[in-house]
Short mmCIF file of C-alpha atoms in Angstrom, two decimals:
data_model
loop_
_atom_site.label_atom_id
_atom_site.label_comp_id
_atom_site.label_asym_id
_atom_site.label_seq_id
_atom_site.Cartn_x
_atom_site.Cartn_y
_atom_site.Cartn_z
CA MET N 1 31.14 31.89 12.84
CA ASP N 2 29.06 29.92 15.43
CA LEU N 3 28.04 26.67 13.75
CA SER N 4 25.82 25.41 16.58
CA PRO N 5 22.54 26.72 15.04
CA VAL N 6 23.31 24.70 11.90
CA THR N 7 24.20 21.50 13.71
CA LEU N 8 21.20 21.93 16.02
CA THR N 9 18.96 22.40 13.00
CA LEU N 10 20.30 19.28 11.29
CA LYS N 11 19.88 17.29 14.51
CA LEU N 12 16.31 18.51 14.91
CA ALA N 13 15.45 17.70 11.25
CA ALA N 14 17.02 14.20 11.48
CA ILE N 15 15.16 13.29 14.74
CA THR N 16 11.87 14.75 13.51
CA THR N 17 12.12 12.83 10.16
CA LEU N 18 12.91 9.53 11.92
CA LEU N 19 10.05 9.92 14.43
CA LEU N 20 7.66 10.93 11.65
CA LEU N 21 8.63 7.87 9.62
CA LEU N 22 7.85 5.66 12.55
CA VAL N 23 4.54 7.42 13.31
CA GLY N 24 3.67 8.43 9.72
CA LEU N 25 3.86 5.08 8.00
CA PRO N 26 1.19 3.31 10.02
CA LEU N 27 -0.89 6.47 10.25
CA ALA N 28 -0.76 7.00 6.50
CA TRP N 29 -1.62 3.36 5.87
CA TRP N 30 -4.62 3.61 8.24
CA LEU N 31 -5.86 6.83 6.64
CA SER N 32 -5.50 5.36 3.12
CA ARG N 33 -7.97 2.60 4.02
CA GLY N 34 -11.71 3.59 3.87
CA ARG N 35 -13.34 6.93 4.58
CA SER N 36 -15.10 6.82 7.92
CA PHE N 37 -16.13 10.09 9.54
CA PHE N 38 -13.54 9.53 12.26
CA LYS N 39 -10.77 9.17 9.62
CA ILE N 40 -11.88 12.37 7.92
CA ILE N 41 -11.58 14.26 11.23
CA ALA N 42 -8.17 12.65 11.90
CA GLU N 43 -6.95 13.56 8.40
CA ALA N 44 -8.18 17.18 8.86
CA LEU N 45 -6.24 17.40 12.11
CA VAL N 46 -3.09 16.04 10.48
CA THR N 47 -3.44 18.58 7.66
CA MET N 48 -4.11 21.58 9.87
CA PRO N 49 -0.44 22.59 10.23
CA LEU N 50 -0.33 23.17 6.47
CA VAL N 51 -2.86 25.98 6.65
CA LEU N 52 -2.62 27.23 10.24
CA PRO N 53 -0.21 30.13 10.94
CA PRO N 54 2.84 28.59 12.68
CA SER N 55 2.50 31.12 15.47
CA VAL N 56 -1.01 29.89 16.25
CA LEU N 57 0.17 26.27 16.55
CA GLY N 58 3.18 27.46 18.56
CA PHE N 59 0.96 29.46 20.85
CA TYR N 60 -1.32 26.52 21.68
CA LEU N 61 1.64 24.20 22.16
CA LEU N 62 3.14 26.74 24.50
CA LEU N 63 -0.13 26.90 26.48
CA ALA N 64 -0.55 23.10 26.51
CA PHE N 65 3.00 22.35 27.71
CA SER N 66 3.60 25.32 29.95
CA PRO N 67 4.84 23.93 33.33
CA GLN N 68 2.31 26.27 35.04
CA HIS N 69 -0.82 24.74 33.47
CA GLY N 70 -2.64 21.42 32.92
CA LEU N 71 -0.73 18.87 30.84
CA GLY N 72 2.63 20.68 31.03
CA LYS N 73 2.34 20.91 34.83
CA TRP N 74 1.41 17.33 35.16
CA LEU N 75 4.35 16.19 32.89
CA HIS N 76 6.69 18.40 34.89
CA ASN N 77 5.56 17.26 38.32
CA SER N 78 5.06 13.57 37.48
CA PHE N 79 8.03 12.84 35.11
CA ASN N 80 10.17 15.96 35.38
CA ILE N 81 9.67 16.51 31.62
CA GLN N 82 9.56 20.08 30.38
CA PHE N 83 8.78 20.69 26.69
CA VAL N 84 8.73 24.51 26.81
CA PHE N 85 12.12 26.17 26.06
CA SER N 86 13.84 22.80 25.57
CA PHE N 87 15.08 20.73 22.64
CA LYS N 88 12.44 18.12 23.40
CA GLY N 89 9.83 20.82 22.87
CA LEU N 90 11.29 21.71 19.48
CA VAL N 91 11.12 18.00 18.45
CA LEU N 92 7.53 17.69 19.59
CA ALA N 93 6.51 20.93 17.78
CA SER N 94 8.41 19.88 14.68
CA VAL N 95 6.76 16.45 14.58
CA ILE N 96 3.32 18.04 14.74
CA TYR N 97 4.17 20.86 12.29
CA SER N 98 5.84 18.66 9.67
CA MET N 99 3.37 15.75 9.94
CA PRO N 100 1.34 16.61 6.78
CA PHE N 101 4.53 16.56 4.71
CA MET N 102 5.19 12.95 5.73
CA ILE N 103 1.61 11.67 5.80
CA GLY N 104 0.33 13.34 2.58
CA PRO N 105 2.61 11.79 -0.06
CA ILE N 106 2.63 8.34 1.57
CA LYS N 107 -1.11 8.22 1.95
CA SER N 108 -1.69 9.30 -1.66
CA ALA N 109 0.82 6.75 -2.96
CA LEU N 110 -0.85 3.91 -0.93
CA GLN N 111 -4.30 4.91 -2.24
CA GLN N 112 -3.03 4.84 -5.82
CA LEU N 113 -1.64 1.31 -5.55
CA PRO N 114 -4.17 -1.06 -7.22
CA VAL N 115 -6.04 -2.92 -4.47
CA SER N 116 -5.47 -6.13 -6.43
CA LEU N 117 -1.73 -6.02 -5.46
CA GLU N 118 -2.69 -6.53 -1.81
CA GLN N 119 -5.31 -9.03 -2.68
CA ALA N 120 -2.81 -11.02 -4.76
CA SER N 121 -0.47 -11.13 -1.76
CA TYR N 122 -3.27 -12.23 0.60
CA SER N 123 -4.31 -14.97 -1.86
CA ILE N 124 -0.89 -16.57 -1.53
CA GLY N 125 -1.28 -16.63 2.23
CA LYS N 126 0.59 -13.48 3.23
CA SER N 127 -0.56 -11.47 6.23
CA LYS N 128 -1.32 -7.76 6.16
CA TRP N 129 2.05 -7.01 7.74
CA GLN N 130 3.97 -9.20 5.26
CA THR N 131 2.03 -7.56 2.45
CA PHE N 132 2.80 -4.10 3.68
CA ILE N 133 6.55 -4.79 4.03
CA ASN N 134 7.02 -6.86 0.80
CA VAL N 135 4.46 -5.36 -1.55
CA SER N 136 3.05 -1.92 -0.50
CA LEU N 137 6.14 -0.31 0.85
CA PRO N 138 8.63 -1.19 -1.91
CA ASN N 139 6.11 0.00 -4.52
CA ILE N 140 5.79 3.47 -3.01
CA LYS N 141 9.52 4.11 -2.71
CA PRO N 142 9.49 7.35 -4.77
CA SER N 143 6.75 8.79 -2.58
CA LEU N 144 8.44 7.54 0.58
CA LEU N 145 11.67 9.33 -0.48
CA THR N 146 9.76 12.53 -1.41
CA ALA N 147 7.97 12.49 1.96
CA THR N 148 11.19 11.93 3.89
CA VAL N 149 13.09 14.70 2.12
CA LEU N 150 10.15 17.13 2.28
CA THR N 151 9.81 16.53 6.00
CA PHE N 152 13.51 16.99 6.56
CA ALA N 153 13.71 20.12 4.43
CA HIS N 154 10.54 21.60 5.98
CA THR N 155 11.85 21.07 9.45
CA LEU N 156 15.07 22.91 8.51
CA GLY N 157 13.03 25.97 7.63
CA GLU N 158 10.70 26.05 10.63
CA PHE N 159 10.58 29.40 12.38
CA GLY N 160 7.30 30.42 14.03
CA VAL N 161 6.53 27.26 15.87
CA VAL N 162 10.06 26.72 17.21
CA LEU N 163 10.33 30.34 18.27
CA MET N 164 7.09 30.18 20.22
CA ILE N 165 7.79 26.93 22.07
CA GLY N 166 11.60 27.00 22.13
CA GLY N 167 12.57 30.63 22.31
CA ASN N 168 16.13 31.47 21.46
CA ILE N 169 18.53 29.73 23.75
CA PRO N 170 22.01 29.26 22.17
CA GLY N 171 22.98 25.56 21.77
CA VAL N 172 19.53 24.45 23.00
CA THR N 173 16.77 25.92 20.87
CA ARG N 174 18.55 28.45 18.70
CA VAL N 175 18.16 26.84 15.27
CA ALA N 176 19.43 28.36 12.00
CA SER N 177 16.20 30.11 11.04
CA ILE N 178 16.09 31.84 14.43
CA ALA N 179 19.81 32.69 14.09
CA VAL N 180 19.00 34.44 10.77
CA TYR N 181 16.22 36.47 12.39
CA GLU N 182 18.38 37.40 15.37
CA SER N 183 21.39 38.35 13.17
CA VAL N 184 19.17 40.69 11.12
CA GLU N 185 17.78 42.25 14.33
CA GLN N 186 21.38 42.94 15.38
CA MET N 187 22.25 44.31 11.89
CA ASP N 188 24.80 41.50 11.50
CA TYR N 189 24.04 40.84 7.83
CA SER N 190 27.16 38.79 7.27
CA ALA N 191 26.01 36.18 9.84
CA ALA N 192 22.43 36.34 8.49
CA ASN N 193 23.81 35.69 5.08
CA PHE N 194 25.89 32.78 6.22
CA TYR N 195 23.04 30.94 7.95
CA SER N 196 20.69 31.75 5.05
CA LEU N 197 23.11 30.42 2.47
CA VAL N 198 23.67 27.20 4.42
CA LEU N 199 19.90 26.57 4.70
CA PHE N 200 19.41 27.48 1.02
CA ALA N 201 22.21 25.10 -0.10
CA ILE N 202 21.12 22.13 2.00
CA THR N 203 17.50 22.51 0.91
CA PHE N 204 18.38 22.94 -2.71
CA ILE N 205 20.62 19.86 -2.75
CA LEU N 206 17.91 17.76 -1.02
CA VAL N 207 15.09 18.82 -3.32
CA THR N 208 17.20 18.42 -6.48
CA GLY N 209 18.31 14.99 -5.24
CA VAL N 210 14.71 13.86 -4.93
CA PHE N 211 13.87 15.08 -8.49
CA VAL N 212 16.97 13.23 -9.85
CA LEU N 213 16.28 9.92 -8.05
CA ASN N 214 12.54 9.97 -8.90
CA ARG N 215 13.39 10.40 -12.61
CA TYR N 216 14.56 6.77 -12.53
CA ARG N 217 11.64 5.38 -10.60
CA PHE N 218 10.11 2.14 -11.86
CA LYS N 219 6.82 2.14 -13.68
CA SER N 220 3.84 0.09 -12.73
CA PRO N 221 3.06 -2.61 -15.32
CA LEU N 222 -0.47 -1.19 -15.32
CA GLU N 223 0.76 2.19 -16.68
CA MET B 1 -18.36 -30.18 -2.75
CA ILE B 2 -18.53 -26.43 -2.83
CA SER B 3 -21.89 -24.90 -2.10
CA ILE B 4 -22.43 -21.22 -2.91
CA ASP B 5 -25.51 -19.15 -2.19
CA ILE B 6 -24.82 -15.46 -2.33
CA GLU B 7 -26.65 -12.16 -2.88
CA LYS B 8 -24.70 -8.96 -3.46
CA LYS B 9 -25.74 -5.50 -4.66
CA LEU B 10 -23.63 -4.20 -7.57
CA LYS B 11 -23.24 -0.58 -8.62
CA ALA B 12 -24.05 -0.03 -12.26
CA TYR B 13 -24.16 3.00 -14.55
CA LYS B 14 -27.88 3.27 -14.13
CA GLY B 15 -28.49 2.50 -10.45
CA GLN B 16 -27.93 -0.89 -8.89
CA HIS B 17 -28.58 -4.51 -9.68
CA THR B 18 -28.33 -7.55 -7.45
CA LEU B 19 -26.05 -10.44 -8.18
CA LYS B 20 -27.75 -13.64 -7.04
CA ILE B 21 -26.00 -16.93 -7.45
CA LYS B 22 -26.89 -20.30 -6.00
CA THR B 23 -24.85 -23.22 -7.21
CA GLU B 24 -22.93 -26.33 -6.25
CA ILE B 25 -19.51 -27.12 -7.70
CA ALA B 26 -18.00 -30.59 -7.60
CA GLN B 27 -14.49 -31.00 -6.17
CA GLY B 28 -11.93 -31.36 -8.93
CA SER B 29 -14.10 -29.92 -11.65
CA ILE B 30 -13.26 -27.21 -14.20
CA THR B 31 -16.11 -24.77 -14.67
CA LYS B 32 -16.41 -22.01 -17.20
CA ILE B 33 -18.32 -18.85 -16.22
CA TYR B 34 -19.39 -16.44 -18.85
CA GLY B 35 -21.61 -13.45 -19.17
CA PRO B 36 -21.71 -9.79 -20.37
CA SER B 37 -19.46 -7.07 -18.93
CA GLY B 38 -20.71 -5.69 -15.61
CA ALA B 39 -22.79 -8.82 -14.88
CA GLY B 40 -20.74 -9.60 -11.76
CA LYS B 41 -18.35 -12.36 -12.88
CA THR B 42 -15.33 -10.81 -11.22
CA THR B 43 -17.34 -9.89 -8.08
CA PHE B 44 -18.45 -13.48 -7.92
CA LEU B 45 -14.83 -14.74 -7.93
CA LYS B 46 -13.74 -12.06 -5.43
CA THR B 47 -16.56 -13.06 -3.11
CA ILE B 48 -15.40 -16.66 -3.14
CA ALA B 49 -11.84 -15.55 -2.46
CA GLY B 50 -12.93 -13.36 0.49
CA PHE B 51 -11.87 -10.04 -1.10
CA THR B 52 -15.43 -8.76 -0.95
CA THR B 53 -18.36 -9.68 1.25
CA PRO B 54 -21.90 -10.04 0.01
CA GLU B 55 -24.93 -8.61 1.84
CA ASN B 56 -26.33 -12.14 2.27
CA GLY B 57 -24.92 -15.54 1.65
CA LYS B 58 -23.16 -18.74 2.52
CA ILE B 59 -20.16 -20.44 1.04
CA ILE B 60 -19.46 -23.94 2.31
CA VAL B 61 -16.40 -25.85 1.08
CA ASN B 62 -16.20 -29.52 2.00
CA GLY B 63 -18.37 -28.96 5.08
CA ILE B 64 -16.36 -25.94 6.28
CA SER B 65 -18.10 -22.60 6.37
CA TRP B 66 -16.02 -19.97 4.62
CA LEU B 67 -18.76 -17.44 4.72
CA ASP B 68 -22.07 -17.19 6.56
CA THR B 69 -23.41 -13.69 6.80
CA ALA B 70 -26.16 -14.73 9.22
CA GLU B 71 -23.58 -16.20 11.59
CA LYS B 72 -21.11 -13.37 10.86
CA ILE B 73 -18.54 -15.93 9.66
CA SER B 74 -15.96 -14.80 7.04
CA LEU B 75 -12.78 -16.74 6.75
CA PRO B 76 -9.89 -14.40 5.73
CA PRO B 77 -8.49 -14.80 2.21
CA GLN B 78 -5.20 -16.03 3.60
CA LYS B 79 -6.92 -19.05 5.17
CA ARG B 80 -8.94 -20.06 2.08
CA GLY B 81 -5.85 -21.33 0.19
CA ILE B 82 -7.25 -20.02 -3.09
CA GLY B 83 -5.12 -19.36 -6.16
CA PHE B 84 -6.37 -16.24 -7.92
CA VAL B 85 -5.49 -15.03 -11.37
CA PHE B 86 -6.46 -11.36 -11.57
CA GLN B 87 -7.88 -9.76 -14.73
CA ASP B 88 -5.31 -6.95 -14.40
CA TYR B 89 -2.60 -9.56 -13.49
CA ALA B 90 -1.82 -7.68 -10.20
CA LEU B 91 1.94 -8.41 -10.57
CA PHE B 92 4.22 -6.83 -8.04
CA PRO B 93 6.29 -4.13 -9.86
CA ASN B 94 9.16 -4.49 -7.37
CA MET B 95 9.62 -8.24 -7.89
CA THR B 96 11.25 -10.22 -10.70
CA VAL B 97 9.59 -13.30 -12.25
CA LEU B 98 11.48 -15.59 -9.89
CA GLN B 99 10.78 -13.40 -6.84
CA HIS B 100 7.09 -13.58 -7.56
CA LEU B 101 7.22 -17.35 -7.25
CA GLU B 102 9.63 -17.34 -4.34
CA TYR B 103 7.29 -14.99 -2.49
CA ALA B 104 4.61 -17.65 -2.78
CA THR B 105 6.59 -20.85 -2.19
CA GLY B 106 9.98 -22.16 -1.18
CA ASP B 107 9.63 -25.30 -3.30
CA TYR B 108 12.24 -24.78 -6.05
CA THR B 109 11.39 -27.99 -7.89
CA TRP B 110 7.89 -26.71 -8.28
CA ILE B 111 9.11 -23.21 -9.16
CA ASN B 112 11.27 -24.58 -11.95
CA ARG B 113 8.43 -26.71 -13.26
CA LEU B 114 6.12 -23.70 -13.32
CA LEU B 115 8.67 -21.53 -15.08
CA ALA B 116 8.91 -24.32 -17.76
CA VAL B 117 5.12 -24.46 -18.07
CA GLY B 118 4.86 -20.71 -18.52
CA ASN B 119 7.95 -20.69 -20.85
CA LEU B 120 9.50 -18.01 -18.61
CA GLU B 121 12.79 -19.65 -17.66
CA THR B 122 14.84 -17.12 -19.60
CA PHE B 123 12.93 -14.22 -17.99
CA LYS B 124 13.55 -15.15 -14.37
CA THR B 125 15.33 -11.92 -13.53
CA HIS B 126 12.93 -9.64 -15.40
CA LYS B 127 10.54 -7.36 -13.59
CA PRO B 128 6.95 -7.10 -14.93
CA GLU B 129 7.59 -3.83 -16.78
CA TYR B 130 10.09 -5.68 -19.02
CA LEU B 131 7.62 -8.47 -19.87
CA SER B 132 5.12 -8.49 -22.77
CA GLY B 133 1.42 -8.60 -21.97
CA GLY B 134 1.26 -12.33 -22.63
CA GLN B 135 4.30 -13.01 -20.42
CA GLN B 136 2.80 -10.95 -17.60
CA GLN B 137 -0.42 -12.94 -17.88
CA ARG B 138 1.45 -16.21 -17.76
CA LEU B 139 3.33 -15.06 -14.73
CA ALA B 140 0.04 -14.22 -13.02
CA ILE B 141 -1.12 -17.78 -13.70
CA LEU B 142 2.13 -19.31 -12.40
CA ARG B 143 2.03 -17.19 -9.15
CA ALA B 144 -1.53 -18.44 -8.48
CA LEU B 145 -0.37 -22.02 -9.03
CA ALA B 146 2.74 -21.63 -6.90
CA ILE B 147 0.82 -22.34 -3.67
CA LYS B 148 -0.55 -25.60 -5.16
CA PRO B 149 -4.11 -24.44 -4.60
CA LYS B 150 -6.96 -26.85 -4.21
CA PHE B 151 -9.26 -24.08 -5.56
CA LEU B 152 -8.22 -21.87 -8.41
CA LEU B 153 -10.13 -18.81 -9.57
CA MET B 154 -9.14 -17.36 -12.92
CA ASP B 155 -10.47 -14.08 -14.22
CA GLU B 156 -10.03 -13.84 -18.02
CA PRO B 157 -6.69 -15.71 -17.72
CA PHE B 158 -5.88 -16.18 -21.42
CA SER B 159 -7.06 -12.84 -22.92
CA ALA B 160 -3.59 -11.61 -23.81
CA LEU B 161 -2.28 -14.88 -25.24
CA ASP B 162 -2.03 -15.70 -28.92
CA PRO B 163 -3.93 -18.79 -30.03
CA ALA B 164 -0.83 -21.07 -30.28
CA THR B 165 0.52 -20.06 -26.82
CA LYS B 166 -2.95 -20.37 -25.36
CA SER B 167 -3.58 -23.93 -26.63
CA GLY B 168 -0.16 -25.04 -25.49
CA LEU B 169 -0.54 -23.56 -22.07
CA ILE B 170 -4.04 -24.98 -21.69
CA GLU B 171 -2.80 -28.50 -22.34
CA GLU B 172 -0.06 -28.02 -19.68
CA LEU B 173 -2.55 -26.55 -17.21
CA LYS B 174 -5.00 -29.41 -17.67
CA GLY B 175 -2.26 -31.78 -16.44
CA ILE B 176 -1.37 -29.60 -13.48
CA PHE B 177 -5.07 -29.17 -12.47
CA GLU B 178 -5.50 -32.92 -12.53
CA GLU B 179 -2.31 -33.47 -10.51
CA LEU B 180 -3.32 -30.92 -7.91
CA GLN B 181 -6.97 -32.21 -7.98
CA ALA B 182 -7.85 -28.51 -8.13
CA THR B 183 -11.28 -27.18 -8.49
CA VAL B 184 -11.13 -24.44 -11.12
CA LEU B 185 -13.47 -21.60 -12.04
CA ILE B 186 -12.61 -19.71 -15.17
CA VAL B 187 -14.30 -16.47 -16.13
CA THR B 188 -14.43 -15.71 -19.85
CA HIS B 189 -16.17 -13.27 -22.15
CA ASN B 190 -16.38 -15.72 -24.96
CA PRO B 191 -18.87 -18.62 -24.55
CA ARG B 192 -17.09 -20.80 -27.09
CA GLU B 193 -13.67 -20.31 -25.52
CA LEU B 194 -12.20 -23.17 -23.51
CA ASP B 195 -14.73 -25.68 -24.83
CA ASN B 196 -12.07 -28.43 -24.91
CA MET B 197 -10.93 -27.64 -21.34
CA THR B 198 -14.10 -27.41 -19.27
CA ALA B 199 -16.93 -29.86 -18.75
CA LEU B 200 -19.18 -27.50 -16.84
CA GLU B 201 -20.30 -23.95 -17.46
CA PHE B 202 -22.77 -21.44 -16.24
CA THR B 203 -23.85 -17.95 -17.27
CA ILE B 204 -24.13 -14.83 -15.09
CA SER B 205 -26.44 -12.41 -16.80
#
């Protein structure tokens, strides 16, 4: 059995999760502070992939990054970067598509932390950055874990967006979900079953792991 | 000398009311503030600490302007060097008793002294969830004192303590306040509370 769709899927999920942690943490912190009109629009945009059909998102990404038009053409001509039908494109699409799964839990957890915790840290002379690293972040560990695993698991199961922007190139863009679809098209149910079982098993272990770990989470003294 | 002249709108169950305070507080004094719930006692302390900004006002501490809304001056809380004891304690759930104090200061002589004052030496490795309400409140006081503040704001700091613990702690704190030459503002619900500790008092109504 060709294992490359599975390894490619895991690689895509790991890179996407890592990038979203780097982008998502500051973005979630920013969104959790205040409710300006600009923030509401930004949050709506971040949430859109949750409700938008993946094919719609994939279609617009395909248009935006097509080397024949606008932004895609400029990236191709100026930096020789091509997102369409490449692994880079899958990463970009996955980061956008899985963003709400990273931002949502972290933002909610930050909003639920009593504001007095930050104020207590400021009162003893700590900067916003020191407070974020030493107080806010350690106290949202369960949500951070949930967000990380949800993002990873959700990326494993992406289909519509990756098919639209990446196509089905073996070893480059042919991830496990696409391999399932292609195997069914070719009536190769044994291969489809293999890829499906692998995806099911990984996802089940991840989600169960989060539930087990979060059972032992610490309680706030205010609870 | 600390000169305060502030005006801040407060949201209430039935509309709004305005908190107006104009007062001067002598350096090194201990002042008791009392008043009914919702009068604005906590807001007053948080305004001095820089956690909230009034619509209009000035706070001048020893000639330095901490707040001047007309001049758009507002010194960040980190630069005010204020010790603050929160009504909800605001303890960090991820830190032990010792880590709370280490987060504030690296002076272990002072940390050990504070632990003795708060009678928390045997609870150094405990996180807040494993402390009683009274122990949590004492830790909140110790953390505020850890930075050796010249200005200490305490919001209902003894509400969870039994009378014996409270009087013992108050005696210890009086010595520390004197040693630090700290100016202390203590919010309380009970006008008769802390009579033997404070010389000054005013009411927010």
